[in-house]
CSV table of N, CA and C in Angstrom, one decimal:
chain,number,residue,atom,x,y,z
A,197,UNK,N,0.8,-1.2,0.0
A,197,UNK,CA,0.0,0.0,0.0
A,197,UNK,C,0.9,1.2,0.0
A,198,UNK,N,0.3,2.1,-0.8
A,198,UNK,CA,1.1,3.1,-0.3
A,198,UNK,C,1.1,4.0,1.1
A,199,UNK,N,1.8,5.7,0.7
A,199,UNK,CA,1.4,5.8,2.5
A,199,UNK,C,0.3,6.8,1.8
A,200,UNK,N,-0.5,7.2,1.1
A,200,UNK,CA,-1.6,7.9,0.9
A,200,UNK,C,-2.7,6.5,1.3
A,201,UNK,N,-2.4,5.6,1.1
A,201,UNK,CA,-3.7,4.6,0.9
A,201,UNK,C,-3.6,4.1,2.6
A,202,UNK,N,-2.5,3.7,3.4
A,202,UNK,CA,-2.3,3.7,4.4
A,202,UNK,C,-3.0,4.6,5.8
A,203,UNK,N,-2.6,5.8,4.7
A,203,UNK,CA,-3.1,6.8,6.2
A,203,UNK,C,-4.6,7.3,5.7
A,204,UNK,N,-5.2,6.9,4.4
A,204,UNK,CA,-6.6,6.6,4.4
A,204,UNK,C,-7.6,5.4,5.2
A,205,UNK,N,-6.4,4.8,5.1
A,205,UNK,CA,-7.0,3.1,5.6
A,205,UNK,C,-7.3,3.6,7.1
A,206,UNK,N,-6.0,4.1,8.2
A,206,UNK,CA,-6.0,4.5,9.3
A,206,UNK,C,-7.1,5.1,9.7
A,207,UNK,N,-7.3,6.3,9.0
A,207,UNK,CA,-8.4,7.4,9.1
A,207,UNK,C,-9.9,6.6,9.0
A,208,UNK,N,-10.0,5.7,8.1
A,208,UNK,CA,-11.5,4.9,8.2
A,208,UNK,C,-11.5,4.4,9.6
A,209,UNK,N,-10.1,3.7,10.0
A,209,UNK,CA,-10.5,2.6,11.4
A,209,UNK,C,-10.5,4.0,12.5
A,210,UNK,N,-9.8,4.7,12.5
A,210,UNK,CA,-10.0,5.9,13.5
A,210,UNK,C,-11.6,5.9,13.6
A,211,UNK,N,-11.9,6.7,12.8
A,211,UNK,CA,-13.7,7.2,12.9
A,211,UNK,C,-14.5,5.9,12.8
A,212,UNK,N,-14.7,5.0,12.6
A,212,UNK,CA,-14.8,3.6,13.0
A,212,UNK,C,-15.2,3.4,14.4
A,213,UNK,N,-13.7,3.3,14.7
A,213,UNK,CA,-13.8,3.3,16.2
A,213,UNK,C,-14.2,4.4,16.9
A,214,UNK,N,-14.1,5.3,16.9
A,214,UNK,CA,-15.1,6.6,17.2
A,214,UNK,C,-16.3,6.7,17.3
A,215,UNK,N,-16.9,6.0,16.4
A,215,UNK,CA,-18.5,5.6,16.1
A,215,UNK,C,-19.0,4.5,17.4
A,216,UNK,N,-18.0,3.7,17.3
A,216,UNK,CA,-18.1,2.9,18.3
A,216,UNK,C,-18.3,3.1,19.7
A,217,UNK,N,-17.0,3.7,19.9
A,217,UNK,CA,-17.1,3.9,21.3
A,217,UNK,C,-17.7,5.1,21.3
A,218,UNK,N,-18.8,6.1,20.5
A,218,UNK,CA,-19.2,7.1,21.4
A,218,UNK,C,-20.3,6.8,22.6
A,219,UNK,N,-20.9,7.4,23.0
A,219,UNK,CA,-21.5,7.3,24.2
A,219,UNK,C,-22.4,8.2,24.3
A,220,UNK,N,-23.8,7.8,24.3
A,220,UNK,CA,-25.0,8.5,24.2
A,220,UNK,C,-25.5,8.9,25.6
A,221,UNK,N,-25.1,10.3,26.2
A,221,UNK,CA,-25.7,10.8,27.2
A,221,UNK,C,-26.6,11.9,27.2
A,222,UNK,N,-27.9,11.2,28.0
A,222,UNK,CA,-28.8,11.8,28.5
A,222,UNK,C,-29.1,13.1,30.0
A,223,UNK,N,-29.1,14.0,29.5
A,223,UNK,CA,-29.0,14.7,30.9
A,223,UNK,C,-30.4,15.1,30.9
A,224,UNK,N,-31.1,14.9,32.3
A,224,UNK,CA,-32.6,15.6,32.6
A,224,UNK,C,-32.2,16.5,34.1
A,225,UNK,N,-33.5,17.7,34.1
A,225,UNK,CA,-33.5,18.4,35.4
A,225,UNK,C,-34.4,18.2,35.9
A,226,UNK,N,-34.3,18.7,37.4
A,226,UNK,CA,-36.0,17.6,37.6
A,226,UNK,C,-36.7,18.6,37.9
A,227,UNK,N,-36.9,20.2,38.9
A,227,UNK,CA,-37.3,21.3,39.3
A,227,UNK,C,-36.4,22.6,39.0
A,228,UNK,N,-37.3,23.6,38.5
A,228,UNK,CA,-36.6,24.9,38.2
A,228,UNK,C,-37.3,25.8,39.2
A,229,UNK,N,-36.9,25.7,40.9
A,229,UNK,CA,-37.6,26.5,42.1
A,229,UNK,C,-36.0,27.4,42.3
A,230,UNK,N,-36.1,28.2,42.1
A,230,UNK,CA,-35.1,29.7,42.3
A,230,UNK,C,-34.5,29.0,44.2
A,231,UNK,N,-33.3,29.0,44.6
A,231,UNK,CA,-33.1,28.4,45.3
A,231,UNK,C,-33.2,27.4,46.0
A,232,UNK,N,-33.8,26.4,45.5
A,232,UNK,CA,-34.1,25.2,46.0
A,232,UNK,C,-33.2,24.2,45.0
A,233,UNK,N,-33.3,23.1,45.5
A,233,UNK,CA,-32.1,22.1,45.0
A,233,UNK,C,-32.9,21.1,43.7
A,234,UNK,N,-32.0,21.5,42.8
A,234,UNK,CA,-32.5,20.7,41.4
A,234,UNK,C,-32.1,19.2,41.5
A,235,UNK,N,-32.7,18.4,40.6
A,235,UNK,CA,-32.4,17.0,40.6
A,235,UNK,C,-31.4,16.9,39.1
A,236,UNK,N,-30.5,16.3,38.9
A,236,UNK,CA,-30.3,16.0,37.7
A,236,UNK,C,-30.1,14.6,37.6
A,237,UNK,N,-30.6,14.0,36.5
A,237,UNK,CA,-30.1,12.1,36.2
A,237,UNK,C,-29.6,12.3,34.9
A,238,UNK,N,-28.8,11.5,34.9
A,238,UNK,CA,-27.9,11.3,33.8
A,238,UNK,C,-27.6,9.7,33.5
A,239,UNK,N,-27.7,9.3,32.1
A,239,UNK,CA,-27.4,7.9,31.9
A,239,UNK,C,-26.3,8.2,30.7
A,240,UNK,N,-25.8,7.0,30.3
A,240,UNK,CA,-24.9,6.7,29.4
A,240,UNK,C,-24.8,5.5,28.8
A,241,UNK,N,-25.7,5.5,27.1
A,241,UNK,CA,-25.6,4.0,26.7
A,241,UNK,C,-24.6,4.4,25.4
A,242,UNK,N,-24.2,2.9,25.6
A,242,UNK,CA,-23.8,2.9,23.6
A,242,UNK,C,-24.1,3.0,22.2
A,243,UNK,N,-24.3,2.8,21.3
A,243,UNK,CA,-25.3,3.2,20.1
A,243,UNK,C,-25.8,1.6,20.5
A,244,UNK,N,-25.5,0.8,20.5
A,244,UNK,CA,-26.6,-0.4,20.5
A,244,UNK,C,-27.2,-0.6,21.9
A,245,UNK,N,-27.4,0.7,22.8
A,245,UNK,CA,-28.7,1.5,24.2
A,245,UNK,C,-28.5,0.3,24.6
A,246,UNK,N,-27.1,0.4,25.1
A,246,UNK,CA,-27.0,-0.7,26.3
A,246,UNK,C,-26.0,0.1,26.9
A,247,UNK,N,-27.1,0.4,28.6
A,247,UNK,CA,-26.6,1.4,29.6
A,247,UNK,C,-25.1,1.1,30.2
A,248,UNK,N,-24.3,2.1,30.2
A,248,UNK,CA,-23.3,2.1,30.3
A,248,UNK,C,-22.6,2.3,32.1
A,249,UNK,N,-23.8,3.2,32.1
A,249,UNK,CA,-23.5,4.1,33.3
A,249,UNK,C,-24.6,4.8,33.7
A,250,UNK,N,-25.0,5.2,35.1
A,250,UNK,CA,-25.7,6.1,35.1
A,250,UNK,C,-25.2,6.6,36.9
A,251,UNK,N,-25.7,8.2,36.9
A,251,UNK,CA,-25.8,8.7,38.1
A,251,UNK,C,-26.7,10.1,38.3
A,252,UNK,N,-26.8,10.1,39.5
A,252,UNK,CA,-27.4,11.5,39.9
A,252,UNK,C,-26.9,12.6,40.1
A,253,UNK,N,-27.2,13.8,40.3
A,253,UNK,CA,-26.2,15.4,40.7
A,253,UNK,C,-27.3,16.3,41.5
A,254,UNK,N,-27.0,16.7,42.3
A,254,UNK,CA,-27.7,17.8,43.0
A,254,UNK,C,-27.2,19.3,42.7
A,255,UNK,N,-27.9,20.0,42.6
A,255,UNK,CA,-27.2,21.7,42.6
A,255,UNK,C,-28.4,22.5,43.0
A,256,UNK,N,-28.0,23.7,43.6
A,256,UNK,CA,-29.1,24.5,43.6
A,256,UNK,C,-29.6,25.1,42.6
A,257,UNK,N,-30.7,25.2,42.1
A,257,UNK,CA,-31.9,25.9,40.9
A,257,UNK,C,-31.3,27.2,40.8
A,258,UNK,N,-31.6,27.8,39.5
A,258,UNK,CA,-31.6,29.4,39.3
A,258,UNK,C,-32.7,30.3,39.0
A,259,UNK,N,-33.9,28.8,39.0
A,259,UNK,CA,-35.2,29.4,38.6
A,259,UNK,C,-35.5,29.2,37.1
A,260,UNK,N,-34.2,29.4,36.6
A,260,UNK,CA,-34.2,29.2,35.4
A,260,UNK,C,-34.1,28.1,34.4
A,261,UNK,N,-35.4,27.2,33.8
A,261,UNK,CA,-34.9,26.0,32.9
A,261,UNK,C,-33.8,26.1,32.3
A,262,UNK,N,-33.6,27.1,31.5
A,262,UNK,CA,-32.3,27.2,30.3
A,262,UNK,C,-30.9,27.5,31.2
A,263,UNK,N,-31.2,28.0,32.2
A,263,UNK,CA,-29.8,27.8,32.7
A,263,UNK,C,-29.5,26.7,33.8
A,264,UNK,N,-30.6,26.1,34.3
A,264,UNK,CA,-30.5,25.0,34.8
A,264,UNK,C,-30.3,23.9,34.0
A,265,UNK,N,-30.2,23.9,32.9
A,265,UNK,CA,-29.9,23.0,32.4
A,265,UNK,C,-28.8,22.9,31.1
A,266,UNK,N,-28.4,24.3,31.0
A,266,UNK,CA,-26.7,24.5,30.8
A,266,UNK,C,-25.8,24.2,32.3
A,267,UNK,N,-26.6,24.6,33.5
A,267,UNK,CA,-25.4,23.9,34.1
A,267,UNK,C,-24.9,22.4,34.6
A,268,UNK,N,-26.4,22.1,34.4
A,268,UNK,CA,-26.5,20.5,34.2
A,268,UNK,C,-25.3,19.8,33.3
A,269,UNK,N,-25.6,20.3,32.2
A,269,UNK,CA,-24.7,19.7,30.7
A,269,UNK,C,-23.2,20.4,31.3
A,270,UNK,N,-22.7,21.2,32.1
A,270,UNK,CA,-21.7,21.6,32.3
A,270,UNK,C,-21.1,20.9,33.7
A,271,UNK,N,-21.4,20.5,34.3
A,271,UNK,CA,-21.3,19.3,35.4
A,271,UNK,C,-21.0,18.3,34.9
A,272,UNK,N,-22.0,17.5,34.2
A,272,UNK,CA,-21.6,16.4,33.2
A,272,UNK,C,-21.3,16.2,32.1
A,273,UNK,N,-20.5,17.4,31.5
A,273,UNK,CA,-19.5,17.3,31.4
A,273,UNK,C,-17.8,16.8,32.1
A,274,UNK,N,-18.1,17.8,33.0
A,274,UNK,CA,-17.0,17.8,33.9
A,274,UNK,C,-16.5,15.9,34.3
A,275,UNK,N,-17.7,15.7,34.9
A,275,UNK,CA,-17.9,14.4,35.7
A,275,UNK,C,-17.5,13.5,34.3
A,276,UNK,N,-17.8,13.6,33.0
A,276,UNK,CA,-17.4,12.3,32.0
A,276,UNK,C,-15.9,12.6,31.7
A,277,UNK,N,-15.3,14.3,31.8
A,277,UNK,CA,-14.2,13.7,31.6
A,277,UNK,C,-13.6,13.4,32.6
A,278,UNK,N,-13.5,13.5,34.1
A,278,UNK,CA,-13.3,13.0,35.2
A,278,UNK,C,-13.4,11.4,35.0
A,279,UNK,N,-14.3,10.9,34.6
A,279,UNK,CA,-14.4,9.3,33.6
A,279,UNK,C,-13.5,8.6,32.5
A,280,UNK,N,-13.0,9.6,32.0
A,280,UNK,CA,-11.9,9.8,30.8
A,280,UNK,C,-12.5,9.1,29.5
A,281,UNK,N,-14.0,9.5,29.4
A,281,UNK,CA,-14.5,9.4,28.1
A,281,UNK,C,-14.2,10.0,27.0
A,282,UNK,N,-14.1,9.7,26.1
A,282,UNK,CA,-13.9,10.5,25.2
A,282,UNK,C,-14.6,10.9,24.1
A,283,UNK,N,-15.6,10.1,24.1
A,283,UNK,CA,-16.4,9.9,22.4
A,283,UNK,C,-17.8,10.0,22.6
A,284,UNK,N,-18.5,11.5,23.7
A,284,UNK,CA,-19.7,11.4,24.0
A,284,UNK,C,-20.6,12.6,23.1
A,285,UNK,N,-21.8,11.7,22.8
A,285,UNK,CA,-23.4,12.8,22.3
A,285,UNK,C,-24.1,13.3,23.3
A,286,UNK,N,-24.2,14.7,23.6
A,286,UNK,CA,-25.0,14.9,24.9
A,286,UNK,C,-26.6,15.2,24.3
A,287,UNK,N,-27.0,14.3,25.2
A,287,UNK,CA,-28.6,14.5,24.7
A,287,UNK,C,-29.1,15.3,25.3
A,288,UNK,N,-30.0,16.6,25.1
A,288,UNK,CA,-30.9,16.8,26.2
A,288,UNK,C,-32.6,17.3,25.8
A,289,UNK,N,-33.2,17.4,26.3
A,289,UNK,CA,-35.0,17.7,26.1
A,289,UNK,C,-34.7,18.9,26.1
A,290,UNK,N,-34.0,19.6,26.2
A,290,UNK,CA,-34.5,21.7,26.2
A,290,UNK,C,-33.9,21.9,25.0
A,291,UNK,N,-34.7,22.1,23.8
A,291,UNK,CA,-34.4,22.3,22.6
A,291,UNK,C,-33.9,23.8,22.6
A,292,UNK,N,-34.4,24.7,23.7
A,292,UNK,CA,-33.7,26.2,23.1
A,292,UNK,C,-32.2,26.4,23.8
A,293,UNK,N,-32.0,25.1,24.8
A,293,UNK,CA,-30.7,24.8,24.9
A,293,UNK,C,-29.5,24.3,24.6
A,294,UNK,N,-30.1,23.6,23.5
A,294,UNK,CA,-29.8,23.2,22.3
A,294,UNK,C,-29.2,23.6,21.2
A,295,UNK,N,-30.4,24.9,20.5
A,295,UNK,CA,-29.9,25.6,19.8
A,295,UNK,C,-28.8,26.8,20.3
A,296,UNK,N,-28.9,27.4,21.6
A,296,UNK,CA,-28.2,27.6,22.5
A,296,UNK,C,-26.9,27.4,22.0
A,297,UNK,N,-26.5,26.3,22.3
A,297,UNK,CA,-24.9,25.3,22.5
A,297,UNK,C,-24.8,25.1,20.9
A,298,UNK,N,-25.4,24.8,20.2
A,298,UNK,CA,-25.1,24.6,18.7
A,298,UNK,C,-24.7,25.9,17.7
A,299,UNK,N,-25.8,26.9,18.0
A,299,UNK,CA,-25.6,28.1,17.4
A,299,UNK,C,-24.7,29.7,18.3
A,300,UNK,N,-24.1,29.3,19.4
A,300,UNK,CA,-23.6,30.3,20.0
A,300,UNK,C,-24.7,31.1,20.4
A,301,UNK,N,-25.6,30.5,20.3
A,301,UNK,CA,-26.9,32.4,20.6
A,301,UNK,C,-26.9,32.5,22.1
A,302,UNK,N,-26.9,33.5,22.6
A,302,UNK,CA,-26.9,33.8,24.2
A,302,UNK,C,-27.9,35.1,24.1
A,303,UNK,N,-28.6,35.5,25.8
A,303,UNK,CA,-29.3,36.8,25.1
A,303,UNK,C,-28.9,37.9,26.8
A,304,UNK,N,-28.1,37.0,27.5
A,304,UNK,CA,-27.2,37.6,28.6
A,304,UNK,C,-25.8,37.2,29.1
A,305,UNK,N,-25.4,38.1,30.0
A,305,UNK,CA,-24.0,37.1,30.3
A,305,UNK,C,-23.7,35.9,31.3
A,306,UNK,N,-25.0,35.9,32.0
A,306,UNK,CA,-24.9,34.4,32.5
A,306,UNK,C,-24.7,33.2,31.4
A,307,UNK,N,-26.1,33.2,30.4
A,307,UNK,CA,-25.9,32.6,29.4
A,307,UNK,C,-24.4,32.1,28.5
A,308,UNK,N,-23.6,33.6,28.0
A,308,UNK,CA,-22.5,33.4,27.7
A,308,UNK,C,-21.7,32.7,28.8
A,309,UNK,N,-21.7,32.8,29.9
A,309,UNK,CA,-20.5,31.9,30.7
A,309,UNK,C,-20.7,30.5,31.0
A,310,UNK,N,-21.9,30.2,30.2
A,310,UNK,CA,-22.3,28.9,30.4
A,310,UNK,C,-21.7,28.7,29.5
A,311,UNK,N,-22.0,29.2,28.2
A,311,UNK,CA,-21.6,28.3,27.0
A,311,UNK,C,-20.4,28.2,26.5
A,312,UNK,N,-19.8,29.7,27.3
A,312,UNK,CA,-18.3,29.5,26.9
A,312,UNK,C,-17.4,28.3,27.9
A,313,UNK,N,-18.0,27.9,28.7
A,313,UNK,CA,-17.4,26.7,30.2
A,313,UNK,C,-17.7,25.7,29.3
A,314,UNK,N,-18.9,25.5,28.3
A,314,UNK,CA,-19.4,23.9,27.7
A,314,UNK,C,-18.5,24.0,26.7
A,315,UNK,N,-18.2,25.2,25.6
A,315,UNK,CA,-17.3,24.8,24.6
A,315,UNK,C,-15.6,24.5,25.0
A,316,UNK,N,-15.9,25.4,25.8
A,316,UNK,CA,-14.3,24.6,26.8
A,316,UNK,C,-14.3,23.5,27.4
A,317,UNK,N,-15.2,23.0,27.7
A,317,UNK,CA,-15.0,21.3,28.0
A,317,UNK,C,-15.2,20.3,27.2
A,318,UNK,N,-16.1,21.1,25.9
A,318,UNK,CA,-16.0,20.1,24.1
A,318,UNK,C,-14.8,20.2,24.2
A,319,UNK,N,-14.0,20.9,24.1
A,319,UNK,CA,-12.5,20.8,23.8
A,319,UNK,C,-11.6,19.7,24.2
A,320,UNK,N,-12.3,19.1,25.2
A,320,UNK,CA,-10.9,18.1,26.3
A,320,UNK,C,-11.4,17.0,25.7
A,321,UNK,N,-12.5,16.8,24.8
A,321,UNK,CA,-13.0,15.3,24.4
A,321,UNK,C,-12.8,15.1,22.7
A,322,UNK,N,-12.1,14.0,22.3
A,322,UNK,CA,-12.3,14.0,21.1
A,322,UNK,C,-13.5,14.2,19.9
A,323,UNK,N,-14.2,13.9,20.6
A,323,UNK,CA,-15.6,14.1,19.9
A,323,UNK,C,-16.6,14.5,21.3
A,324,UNK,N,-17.3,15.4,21.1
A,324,UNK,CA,-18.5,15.8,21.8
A,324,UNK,C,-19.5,16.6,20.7
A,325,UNK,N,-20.4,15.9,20.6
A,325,UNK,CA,-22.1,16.5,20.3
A,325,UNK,C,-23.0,16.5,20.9
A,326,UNK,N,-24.1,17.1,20.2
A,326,UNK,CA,-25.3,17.5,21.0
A,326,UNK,C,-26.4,17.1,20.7
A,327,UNK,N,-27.7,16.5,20.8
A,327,UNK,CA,-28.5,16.3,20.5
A,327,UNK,C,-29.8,16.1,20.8
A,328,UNK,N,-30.9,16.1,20.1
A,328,UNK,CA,-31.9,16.4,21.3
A,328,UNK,C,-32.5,14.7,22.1
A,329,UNK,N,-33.5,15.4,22.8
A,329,UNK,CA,-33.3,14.1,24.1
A,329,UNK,C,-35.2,14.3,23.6
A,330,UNK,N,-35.9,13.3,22.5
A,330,UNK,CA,-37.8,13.2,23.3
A,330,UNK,C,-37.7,13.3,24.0
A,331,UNK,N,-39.2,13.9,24.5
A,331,UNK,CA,-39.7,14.1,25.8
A,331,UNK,C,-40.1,12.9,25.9
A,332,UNK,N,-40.2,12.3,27.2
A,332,UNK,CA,-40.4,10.7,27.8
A,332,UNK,C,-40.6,11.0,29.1
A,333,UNK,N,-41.8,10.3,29.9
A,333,UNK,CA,-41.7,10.2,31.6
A,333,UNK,C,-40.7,9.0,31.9
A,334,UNK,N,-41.1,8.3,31.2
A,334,UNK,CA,-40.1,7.0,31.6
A,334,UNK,C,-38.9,7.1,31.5
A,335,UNK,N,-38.2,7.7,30.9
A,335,UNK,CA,-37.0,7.6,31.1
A,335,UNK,C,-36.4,7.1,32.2
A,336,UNK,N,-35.1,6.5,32.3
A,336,UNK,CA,-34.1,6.5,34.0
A,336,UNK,C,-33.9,7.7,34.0
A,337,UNK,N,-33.1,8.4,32.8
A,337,UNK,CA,-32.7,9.8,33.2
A,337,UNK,C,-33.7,10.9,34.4
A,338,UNK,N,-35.2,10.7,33.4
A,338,UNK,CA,-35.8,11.6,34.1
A,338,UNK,C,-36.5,11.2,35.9
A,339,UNK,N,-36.3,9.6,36.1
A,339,UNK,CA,-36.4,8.9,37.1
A,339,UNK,C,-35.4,9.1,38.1
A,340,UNK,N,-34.3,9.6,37.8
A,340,UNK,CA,-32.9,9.7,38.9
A,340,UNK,C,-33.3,10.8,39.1
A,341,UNK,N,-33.4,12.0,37.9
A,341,UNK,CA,-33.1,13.5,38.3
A,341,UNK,C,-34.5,13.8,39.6
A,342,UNK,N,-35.2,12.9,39.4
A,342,UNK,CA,-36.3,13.5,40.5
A,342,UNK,C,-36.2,12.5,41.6
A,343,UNK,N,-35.0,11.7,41.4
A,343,UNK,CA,-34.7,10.6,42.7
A,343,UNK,C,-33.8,11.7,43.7
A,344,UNK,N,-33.0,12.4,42.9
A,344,UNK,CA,-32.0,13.3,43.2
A,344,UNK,C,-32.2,14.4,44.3
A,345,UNK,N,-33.7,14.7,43.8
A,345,UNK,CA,-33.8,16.1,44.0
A,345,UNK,C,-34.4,15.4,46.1
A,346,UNK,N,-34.7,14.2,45.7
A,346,UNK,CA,-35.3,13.8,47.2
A,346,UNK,C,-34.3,13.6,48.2
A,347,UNK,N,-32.9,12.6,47.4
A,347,UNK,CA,-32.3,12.2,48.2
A,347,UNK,C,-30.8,13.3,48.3
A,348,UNK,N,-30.8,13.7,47.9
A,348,UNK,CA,-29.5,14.8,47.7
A,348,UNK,C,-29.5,16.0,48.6
């Protein structure tokens, strides 16, 4: 082979394996009460949704869904690379959070320090995406984050 056909070949098994091992995480919030303690659940399956992991987080509420749940995604963040994952889709249900994290849009500066802390911690992972999370009661995710908010 040559080394153009070589370091093509590489590059297929690279993203291959990337595909592979990414890791589909779910983050839910469970209350948005302005000082009171939020629930968050979080799971982690692999593309063939066989759960990997899961846990719960407590934090205090800001009242706010959209930023309770940038800081959610910025916690777990933290916490997966503390895991030393590397190849995760963050899922979440708040589609304006979404667009949020995808399109840079912010419309204050709490906002901006959220999202500039989440693109700084895309940075420490080979791959990080985003994606949206159906609404579901069933979920585990959404089962922990309100297990959380009781026992936490």
């Amino acid at each position: 082979l040559s080394i153009l056909e070589t370091e093509t070949a590489q590059d297929e098994e690279e993203w291959m394996g990337d595909e592979e091992c990414l890791l589909n995480i779910s983050v839910e919030v469970g209350q948005h009460v302005e000082g009171q303690n939020m629930g968050i659940g979080v799971t982690a399956e692999n593309n063939l949704s066989q759960r990997r992991d899961a846990w719960i987080l407590s934090e205090r509420s800001t009242g706010s869904a959209v930023l309770d749940n940038l800081l959610a995604i910025k916690l777990t963040l933290q916490k997966l690379k503390d895991k030393g994952w590397q190849h995760v889709n963050i899922r979440t249900p708040c589609s304006q959070v979404l667009n949020m994290i995808r399109y840079q849009g912010f419309g204050n500066l709490w906002l901006a320090t959220h999202l500039d802390d989440i693109k700084d911690f895309c940075s420490m992972f080979r791959k990080c995406s985003f994606d949206s999370l159906p609404v579901a009661m069933d979920r585990l995710s959404t089962k922990l984050s309100r297990l959380a908010m009781i026992i936490l």
